[in-house]
Coordinates of C-alpha atoms in Angstrom, one line a residue:
A416 CA 13.9 41.8 -51.2
D417 CA 10.3 40.8 -50.9
V418 CA 11.0 37.2 -52.0
F419 CA 13.9 37.0 -49.5
Q420 CA 11.7 38.2 -46.7
S421 CA 8.9 35.7 -47.4
H422 CA 11.5 32.9 -47.6
E423 CA 12.9 33.9 -44.2
E424 CA 9.3 33.9 -42.7
D425 CA 8.7 30.5 -44.1
D426 CA 11.9 29.3 -42.6
R427 CA 11.0 30.7 -39.3
K428 CA 7.5 29.0 -39.5
V429 CA 9.1 25.7 -40.3
R430 CA 11.5 26.0 -37.4
R431 CA 8.8 27.0 -35.0
R432 CA 6.6 24.2 -36.2
E433 CA 9.4 21.7 -35.7
K434 CA 10.2 23.1 -32.3
N435 CA 6.5 22.8 -31.3
R436 CA 6.3 19.2 -32.7
V437 CA 9.4 18.2 -30.6
A438 CA 7.9 19.8 -27.5
A439 CA 4.6 18.1 -28.0
Q440 CA 6.4 14.8 -28.5
R441 CA 8.3 15.3 -25.3
S442 CA 5.2 16.2 -23.4
R443 CA 3.3 13.1 -24.6
K444 CA 6.3 10.9 -23.7
K445 CA 6.3 12.5 -20.2
Q446 CA 2.6 11.9 -19.8
T447 CA 3.0 8.2 -20.9
Q448 CA 5.8 7.7 -18.4
K449 CA 3.7 9.3 -15.6
A450 CA 0.8 7.0 -16.5
D451 CA 3.1 3.9 -16.5
K452 CA 4.5 4.9 -13.1
L453 CA 1.0 5.3 -11.7
H454 CA 0.0 2.0 -13.1
E455 CA 3.0 0.3 -11.5
E456 CA 2.2 2.0 -8.2
Y457 CA -1.4 0.8 -8.5
E458 CA -0.4 -2.8 -9.1
S459 CA 2.0 -2.7 -6.2
L460 CA -0.7 -1.3 -3.8
E461 CA -3.2 -3.9 -5.1
Q462 CA -0.7 -6.7 -4.2
E463 CA 0.0 -5.2 -0.8
N464 CA -3.8 -4.9 -0.2
T465 CA -4.3 -8.6 -1.1
S466 CA -1.5 -9.6 1.2
L467 CA -2.8 -7.5 4.1
K468 CA -6.3 -9.0 3.6
K469 CA -4.8 -12.5 3.8
E470 CA -2.9 -11.5 7.0
I471 CA -6.2 -10.1 8.5
G472 CA -7.9 -13.4 7.7
K473 CA -5.1 -15.4 9.4
L474 CA -5.0 -13.2 12.5
T475 CA -8.8 -13.3 12.8
D476 CA -8.7 -17.1 12.7
E477 CA -5.9 -17.1 15.3
M478 CA -7.9 -14.8 17.5
K479 CA -11.0 -17.1 17.2
H480 CA -8.9 -20.1 18.1
L481 CA -7.2 -18.3 21.1
S482 CA -10.6 -17.1 22.3
E483 CA -11.9 -20.8 22.3
V484 CA -8.7 -21.9 24.1
L485 CA -9.2 -19.2 26.7
K486 CA -12.9 -20.1 27.1
D487 CA -12.0 -23.7 27.7
H488 CA -9.2 -22.8 30.1
E489 CA -11.4 -20.5 32.1
K490 CA -13.7 -23.4 33.0
I491 CA -10.8 -25.3 34.7
C492 CA -8.6 -22.4 35.8
P493 CA -8.0 -22.6 39.6
L494 CA -7.1 -18.9 39.7
L495 CA -10.5 -17.9 38.4
H496 CA -12.3 -20.2 40.7
C497 CA -10.7 -19.0 44.0
T498 CA -10.2 -15.3 43.2
M499 CA -12.7 -13.7 40.8
N500 CA -10.8 -10.4 41.0
F501 CA -7.1 -10.0 40.5
V502 CA -6.7 -7.2 43.0
T503 CA -4.6 -9.6 45.2
V504 CA -1.5 -10.8 43.4
P505 CA -1.7 -14.5 42.9
R506 CA 1.0 -16.7 44.4
P507 CA 3.6 -18.0 41.9
D508 CA 2.7 -21.7 42.7
T509 CA -1.0 -21.0 42.0
L510 CA -0.1 -19.2 38.8
A511 CA 2.2 -22.1 37.7
S512 CA -0.6 -24.6 37.9
C513 CA -2.5 -22.4 35.4
L514 CA 0.4 -22.2 32.8
P515 CA 0.9 -24.9 30.2
R516 CA 3.8 -27.3 31.1

C-alpha cells in the first residue's frame, strides 16, 4: 500500500509540474505577443510623428511665404492707404482692386 501511495504522489507531482510548465509557456508567449504589439505600435507612432514633423515644416514654410506676400501687398494696398481701420465696410469695387485677378 505504501509503494502504491508514493507512486500516486509521484504521478501527481509530474502532472502538476507539467501543468505548471504549460502555464508558464503560455504566460511567456502572451508576454512576447504583448511586447510585439507594443513594438508595432511604437513603430507606427514614430512614423506618424515623422510625418507630422514634415507637415509642420511645410506649413511653417507656407506661413513664412504668405507673410512675405502679405507684407509686400500691404505696401501697395489701396484699402490700407485710405482706411487704416476697417470699421467702415469697404466698397466692393475698392476691395476688388485689392484681390488678385
